[in-house]
Amino acid sequence: MKEDQKIPNPVVRRLGLYYRCLNKLYDEGIEYVASKDIASRLGIKSSQIRKDLSYFGEFGKRGVGYNVENLIKKLETIIGVDKNWNVIIIGAGNIGSALVNYPGLKKEKFNIIGVFDADRSKVGKKIGKLTIQHISQLHEFAKKNIIEIAVIAVPENAAQMVTEELEKLGIKGIVNFAPVKLRTNIPVEEVDITLSFKTLAFKIGREGSR
Amino acid sequence: MKEDQKIPNPVVRRLGLYYRCLNKLYDEGIEYVASKDIASRLGIKSSQIRKDLSYFGEFGKRGVGYNVENLIKKLETIIGVDKNWNVIIIGAGNIGSALVNYPGLKKEKFNIIGVFDADRSKVGKKIGKLTIQHISQLHEFAKKNIIEIAVIAVPENAAQMVTEELEKLGIKGIVNFAPVKLRTNIPVEEVDITLSFKTLAFKIGREGSR
């Protein structure tokens, strides 16, 4: 892969899907897999899968397919999941709590190392093994810990201010659950839960109208 | 829009984004908007926006743009958000609780009317205004209420069994938070929180390597 090559976001998202699928195959003891088998498991066209993987110089052998273990290792390097990521969560509400307790993140090497909130009545309480800290302690915490990713799970009106604070602390990326577009130069992934519901509603509506 | 026309999923997702953006513009008192203004707010190419909207017979006037209010109404009909949707949640863990308390869903007319769990120690407890019911009560509940959408927020190993139960009850669509591909004929929207983190990690990794 060329270092300066820009990988489109949809491809990046699919790489995550392939990675998860390949890990399941590996767990099932499967050594080689054809693109059409990955395709049927994920509901993605096999031509698309071959195209995505060829991006990274991976080509399945005709009649044999891809070596599952090799492909996992290759994807781990590309996706960056071979690395451990230190994550903090700003906002100890429902979403923040759900994330701390979500086993999938730790499994994928996203380690939540701190949770912060502006509400002093929450400070000192525990979510899982973590104690909620006041947001004013973040600066001190950042001096003592390497933080790579911050999750914004605060109300809409506080999100931009928090972002600017995170930028000052040298955070490398943000996952944003607040329903607002952040102005920042740091890479941001927006998560909008309602979009999944709207997409589903649209699908149901279309089915119903036939 | 032709009734039998298949709208690709990425377009459907963008319609949700346009809808949200247009509502903000409306709140700001803006009457007309050019595709390039929507584009700069959302980080989507204006040519893409014009193409997506032309799908539905909407064309902005040269030099004037789109009428914001009309376009909102049109999108509401298309997306199905002019309708109220009754939603139940299966699994009263962190994700289930976060959804019940997430104001965005109600705002978009997704009304959560019931929460169910298999854990009897949770039954009778409250999340927001809802009382957690035992999963065995679901059948009776479905007789008395119209349920359109079910959220699966149960552990991976229970998800398929729950899906089959929902199918029997005539649920129209599923939002699935369990990390497993469901076998069903009902429309499903998969939500994988870890994918946002992986995509972000990939972006950070790429930036870092430059």
mmCIF file of C-alpha atoms in Angstrom, chain A residues 3-205:
data_model
loop_
_atom_site.group_PDB
_atom_site.id
_atom_site.type_symbol
_atom_site.label_atom_id
_atom_site.label_comp_id
_atom_site.label_asym_id
_atom_site.label_seq_id
_atom_site.Cartn_x
_atom_site.Cartn_y
_atom_site.Cartn_z
ATOM 1 C CA GLU A 3 1.828 5.578 2.101
ATOM 2 C CA ASP A 4 0.096 8.603 0.606
ATOM 3 C CA GLN A 5 -2.792 6.648 -0.887
ATOM 4 C CA LYS A 6 -6.175 7.846 0.363
ATOM 5 C CA ILE A 7 -8.427 4.948 1.303
ATOM 6 C CA PRO A 8 -12.111 5.854 0.948
ATOM 7 C CA ASN A 9 -14.136 5.662 4.176
ATOM 8 C CA PRO A 10 -16.516 2.920 2.924
ATOM 9 C CA VAL A 11 -13.520 0.676 2.230
ATOM 10 C CA VAL A 12 -12.133 1.321 5.721
ATOM 11 C CA ARG A 13 -15.508 0.384 7.205
ATOM 12 C CA ARG A 14 -15.627 -2.833 5.190
ATOM 13 C CA LEU A 15 -12.101 -3.737 6.304
ATOM 14 C CA GLY A 16 -13.458 -3.784 9.846
ATOM 15 C CA LEU A 17 -16.201 -6.180 8.748
ATOM 16 C CA TYR A 18 -13.720 -8.451 6.957
ATOM 17 C CA TYR A 19 -11.521 -8.456 10.015
ATOM 18 C CA ARG A 20 -14.352 -9.585 12.276
ATOM 19 C CA CYS A 21 -15.502 -12.220 9.789
ATOM 20 C CA LEU A 22 -11.981 -13.606 9.342
ATOM 21 C CA ASN A 23 -11.525 -13.898 13.083
ATOM 22 C CA LYS A 24 -14.696 -15.988 13.282
ATOM 23 C CA LEU A 25 -13.439 -18.204 10.445
ATOM 24 C CA TYR A 26 -10.122 -18.577 12.265
ATOM 25 C CA ASP A 27 -11.954 -19.558 15.456
ATOM 26 C CA GLU A 28 -13.849 -22.161 13.427
ATOM 27 C CA GLY A 29 -10.520 -23.644 12.337
ATOM 28 C CA ILE A 30 -10.795 -22.577 8.698
ATOM 29 C CA GLU A 31 -7.412 -22.070 7.006
ATOM 30 C CA TYR A 32 -8.386 -20.797 3.572
ATOM 31 C CA VAL A 33 -11.429 -18.830 2.480
ATOM 32 C CA ALA A 34 -12.749 -17.764 -0.923
ATOM 33 C CA SER A 35 -14.029 -14.219 -1.453
ATOM 34 C CA LYS A 36 -17.465 -15.660 -2.242
ATOM 35 C CA ASP A 37 -17.640 -17.279 1.213
ATOM 36 C CA ILE A 38 -16.806 -13.986 2.930
ATOM 37 C CA ALA A 39 -19.358 -12.415 0.576
ATOM 38 C CA SER A 40 -22.185 -14.725 1.611
ATOM 39 C CA ARG A 41 -21.430 -14.253 5.301
ATOM 40 C CA LEU A 42 -21.410 -10.470 5.090
ATOM 41 C CA GLY A 43 -23.895 -9.798 2.312
ATOM 42 C CA ILE A 44 -21.256 -7.943 0.295
ATOM 43 C CA LYS A 45 -20.490 -8.698 -3.377
ATOM 44 C CA SER A 46 -17.432 -10.939 -3.766
ATOM 45 C CA SER A 47 -16.138 -8.674 -6.560
ATOM 46 C CA GLN A 48 -16.214 -5.798 -4.061
ATOM 47 C CA ILE A 49 -14.271 -7.828 -1.509
ATOM 48 C CA ARG A 50 -11.594 -8.755 -4.057
ATOM 49 C CA LYS A 51 -11.337 -5.109 -5.102
ATOM 50 C CA ASP A 52 -11.041 -3.866 -1.501
ATOM 51 C CA LEU A 53 -8.369 -6.414 -0.623
ATOM 52 C CA SER A 54 -6.392 -5.842 -3.818
ATOM 53 C CA TYR A 55 -6.014 -2.256 -2.568
ATOM 54 C CA PHE A 56 -3.587 -3.705 -0.055
ATOM 55 C CA GLY A 57 -1.846 -6.067 -2.404
ATOM 56 C CA GLU A 58 -3.795 -9.113 -1.197
ATOM 57 C CA PHE A 59 -4.919 -11.540 -3.882
ATOM 58 C CA GLY A 60 -6.610 -14.869 -3.183
ATOM 59 C CA LYS A 61 -5.201 -17.888 -4.985
ATOM 60 C CA ARG A 62 -7.546 -19.327 -7.612
ATOM 61 C CA GLY A 63 -9.285 -22.433 -6.252
ATOM 62 C CA VAL A 64 -7.715 -21.960 -2.815
ATOM 63 C CA GLY A 65 -8.725 -18.488 -1.679
ATOM 64 C CA TYR A 66 -7.106 -16.328 0.961
ATOM 65 C CA ASN A 67 -4.988 -17.656 3.815
ATOM 66 C CA VAL A 68 -7.135 -16.668 6.801
ATOM 67 C CA GLU A 69 -4.329 -16.180 9.323
ATOM 68 C CA ASN A 70 -2.140 -14.145 6.945
ATOM 69 C CA LEU A 71 -5.032 -11.948 5.947
ATOM 70 C CA ILE A 72 -5.943 -11.277 9.590
ATOM 71 C CA LYS A 73 -2.371 -10.198 10.314
ATOM 72 C CA LYS A 74 -2.293 -7.973 7.239
ATOM 73 C CA LEU A 75 -5.591 -6.332 8.176
ATOM 74 C CA GLU A 76 -4.421 -5.832 11.760
ATOM 75 C CA THR A 77 -1.476 -3.814 10.523
ATOM 76 C CA ILE A 78 -3.666 -1.814 8.175
ATOM 77 C CA ILE A 79 -6.552 -1.138 10.549
ATOM 78 C CA GLY A 80 -4.267 -0.453 13.436
ATOM 79 C CA VAL A 81 -5.895 -3.017 15.737
ATOM 80 C CA ASP A 82 -2.548 -4.692 16.323
ATOM 81 C CA LYS A 83 -1.911 -1.667 18.475
ATOM 82 C CA ASN A 84 -3.517 -0.871 21.839
ATOM 83 C CA TRP A 85 -5.394 2.420 21.932
ATOM 84 C CA ASN A 86 -5.942 4.400 25.112
ATOM 85 C CA VAL A 87 -9.405 5.918 25.213
ATOM 86 C CA ILE A 88 -11.055 8.391 27.570
ATOM 87 C CA ILE A 89 -14.753 9.155 27.760
ATOM 88 C CA ILE A 90 -16.081 12.633 28.383
ATOM 89 C CA GLY A 91 -19.603 12.383 29.762
ATOM 90 C CA ALA A 92 -20.632 9.705 32.270
ATOM 91 C CA GLY A 93 -24.262 9.482 31.161
ATOM 92 C CA ASN A 94 -25.968 6.475 29.601
ATOM 93 C CA ILE A 95 -23.862 6.359 26.453
ATOM 94 C CA GLY A 96 -20.613 6.810 28.365
ATOM 95 C CA SER A 97 -21.599 4.054 30.796
ATOM 96 C CA ALA A 98 -22.654 1.713 27.997
ATOM 97 C CA LEU A 99 -19.257 2.179 26.335
ATOM 98 C CA VAL A 100 -17.272 1.510 29.516
ATOM 99 C CA ASN A 101 -19.196 -1.733 30.000
ATOM 100 C CA TYR A 102 -19.138 -2.793 26.339
ATOM 101 C CA PRO A 103 -16.798 -5.805 26.111
ATOM 102 C CA GLY A 104 -16.326 -5.426 22.340
ATOM 103 C CA LEU A 105 -14.084 -2.386 22.705
ATOM 104 C CA LYS A 106 -11.543 -3.986 25.005
ATOM 105 C CA LYS A 107 -11.535 -7.064 22.782
ATOM 106 C CA GLU A 108 -10.523 -4.834 19.873
ATOM 107 C CA LYS A 109 -7.782 -3.260 22.008
ATOM 108 C CA PHE A 110 -9.532 0.015 22.710
ATOM 109 C CA ASN A 111 -8.813 0.386 26.417
ATOM 110 C CA ILE A 112 -10.920 2.889 28.279
ATOM 111 C CA ILE A 113 -8.595 4.394 30.884
ATOM 112 C CA GLY A 114 -10.675 7.307 32.188
ATOM 113 C CA VAL A 115 -14.194 8.723 32.436
ATOM 114 C CA PHE A 116 -14.853 12.408 33.073
ATOM 115 C CA ASP A 117 -17.962 14.432 33.791
ATOM 116 C CA ALA A 118 -18.786 18.036 34.665
ATOM 117 C CA ASP A 119 -21.461 16.964 37.162
ATOM 118 C CA ARG A 120 -19.837 16.887 40.614
ATOM 119 C CA SER A 121 -22.590 14.608 41.979
ATOM 120 C CA LYS A 122 -21.287 11.855 39.649
ATOM 121 C CA VAL A 123 -17.616 12.300 40.565
ATOM 122 C CA GLY A 124 -16.242 9.449 42.685
ATOM 123 C CA LYS A 125 -18.905 6.981 41.545
ATOM 124 C CA LYS A 126 -17.855 3.876 39.654
ATOM 125 C CA ILE A 127 -18.670 2.649 36.169
ATOM 126 C CA GLY A 128 -17.298 -0.851 35.877
ATOM 127 C CA LYS A 129 -13.780 -0.605 37.311
ATOM 128 C CA LEU A 130 -13.381 3.101 36.566
ATOM 129 C CA THR A 131 -14.052 5.960 38.951
ATOM 130 C CA ILE A 132 -15.699 9.009 37.420
ATOM 131 C CA GLN A 133 -13.388 12.036 37.598
ATOM 132 C CA HIS A 134 -14.291 15.701 37.383
ATOM 133 C CA ILE A 135 -13.560 17.280 34.013
ATOM 134 C CA SER A 136 -11.184 19.731 35.727
ATOM 135 C CA GLN A 137 -8.901 16.740 36.475
ATOM 136 C CA LEU A 138 -8.494 15.945 32.792
ATOM 137 C CA HIS A 139 -5.491 18.205 32.275
ATOM 138 C CA GLU A 140 -3.575 16.537 35.109
ATOM 139 C CA PHE A 141 -4.652 13.084 33.918
ATOM 140 C CA ALA A 142 -3.361 13.833 30.412
ATOM 141 C CA LYS A 143 0.081 14.686 31.813
ATOM 142 C CA LYS A 144 0.370 11.270 33.460
ATOM 143 C CA ASN A 145 -1.238 9.108 30.750
ATOM 144 C CA ILE A 146 -0.959 8.691 27.027
ATOM 145 C CA ILE A 147 -4.442 9.324 25.623
ATOM 146 C CA GLU A 148 -5.023 8.705 21.939
ATOM 147 C CA ILE A 149 -8.779 8.706 21.498
ATOM 148 C CA ALA A 150 -11.491 10.659 23.302
ATOM 149 C CA VAL A 151 -15.189 9.886 23.161
ATOM 150 C CA ILE A 152 -17.538 12.854 23.365
ATOM 151 C CA ALA A 153 -20.736 11.775 25.088
ATOM 152 C CA VAL A 154 -21.780 15.139 26.515
ATOM 153 C CA PRO A 155 -24.847 17.263 25.713
ATOM 154 C CA GLU A 156 -24.873 19.048 22.354
ATOM 155 C CA ASN A 157 -24.150 22.497 23.807
ATOM 156 C CA ALA A 158 -20.966 21.349 25.600
ATOM 157 C CA ALA A 159 -19.460 19.323 22.752
ATOM 158 C CA GLN A 160 -17.565 22.094 20.940
ATOM 159 C CA MET A 161 -15.990 23.409 24.155
ATOM 160 C CA VAL A 162 -14.865 19.899 25.113
ATOM 161 C CA THR A 163 -13.431 19.404 21.632
ATOM 162 C CA GLU A 164 -11.273 22.515 21.938
ATOM 163 C CA GLU A 165 -10.030 21.310 25.310
ATOM 164 C CA LEU A 166 -9.143 17.910 23.828
ATOM 165 C CA GLU A 167 -7.333 19.577 20.950
ATOM 166 C CA LYS A 168 -5.129 21.473 23.423
ATOM 167 C CA LEU A 169 -4.279 18.210 25.192
ATOM 168 C CA GLY A 170 -3.026 16.665 21.945
ATOM 169 C CA ILE A 171 -5.699 13.971 21.603
ATOM 170 C CA LYS A 172 -5.305 12.262 18.216
ATOM 171 C CA GLY A 173 -8.911 11.414 17.391
ATOM 172 C CA ILE A 174 -12.510 11.830 18.548
ATOM 173 C CA VAL A 175 -15.549 9.556 18.440
ATOM 174 C CA ASN A 176 -18.494 11.944 18.694
ATOM 175 C CA PHE A 177 -21.898 10.839 20.004
ATOM 176 C CA ALA A 178 -23.186 14.419 20.432
ATOM 177 C CA PRO A 179 -25.616 15.432 17.676
ATOM 178 C CA VAL A 180 -23.505 18.333 16.442
ATOM 179 C CA LYS A 181 -20.836 18.846 13.816
ATOM 180 C CA LEU A 182 -17.542 19.596 15.583
ATOM 181 C CA ARG A 183 -15.195 22.272 14.271
ATOM 182 C CA THR A 184 -11.720 20.771 14.684
ATOM 183 C CA ASN A 185 -8.637 19.639 12.797
ATOM 184 C CA ILE A 186 -8.487 16.325 14.697
ATOM 185 C CA PRO A 187 -9.977 13.299 12.865
ATOM 186 C CA VAL A 188 -13.570 12.762 14.057
ATOM 187 C CA GLU A 189 -15.928 9.816 13.656
ATOM 188 C CA GLU A 190 -19.545 10.838 14.101
ATOM 189 C CA VAL A 191 -21.939 8.293 15.602
ATOM 190 C CA ASP A 192 -25.629 9.008 15.101
ATOM 191 C CA ILE A 193 -27.823 6.296 16.601
ATOM 192 C CA THR A 194 -30.992 7.763 15.098
ATOM 193 C CA LEU A 195 -29.629 7.246 11.576
ATOM 194 C CA SER A 196 -29.884 3.462 11.952
ATOM 195 C CA PHE A 197 -33.512 3.816 13.013
ATOM 196 C CA LYS A 198 -34.281 6.185 10.141
ATOM 197 C CA THR A 199 -32.661 3.880 7.611
ATOM 198 C CA LEU A 200 -34.669 0.966 8.972
ATOM 199 C CA ALA A 201 -37.882 3.022 8.935
ATOM 200 C CA PHE A 202 -37.221 3.867 5.316
ATOM 201 C CA LYS A 203 -36.695 0.196 4.429
ATOM 202 C CA ILE A 204 -39.906 -0.824 6.252
ATOM 203 C CA GLY A 205 -41.831 1.978 4.606
#
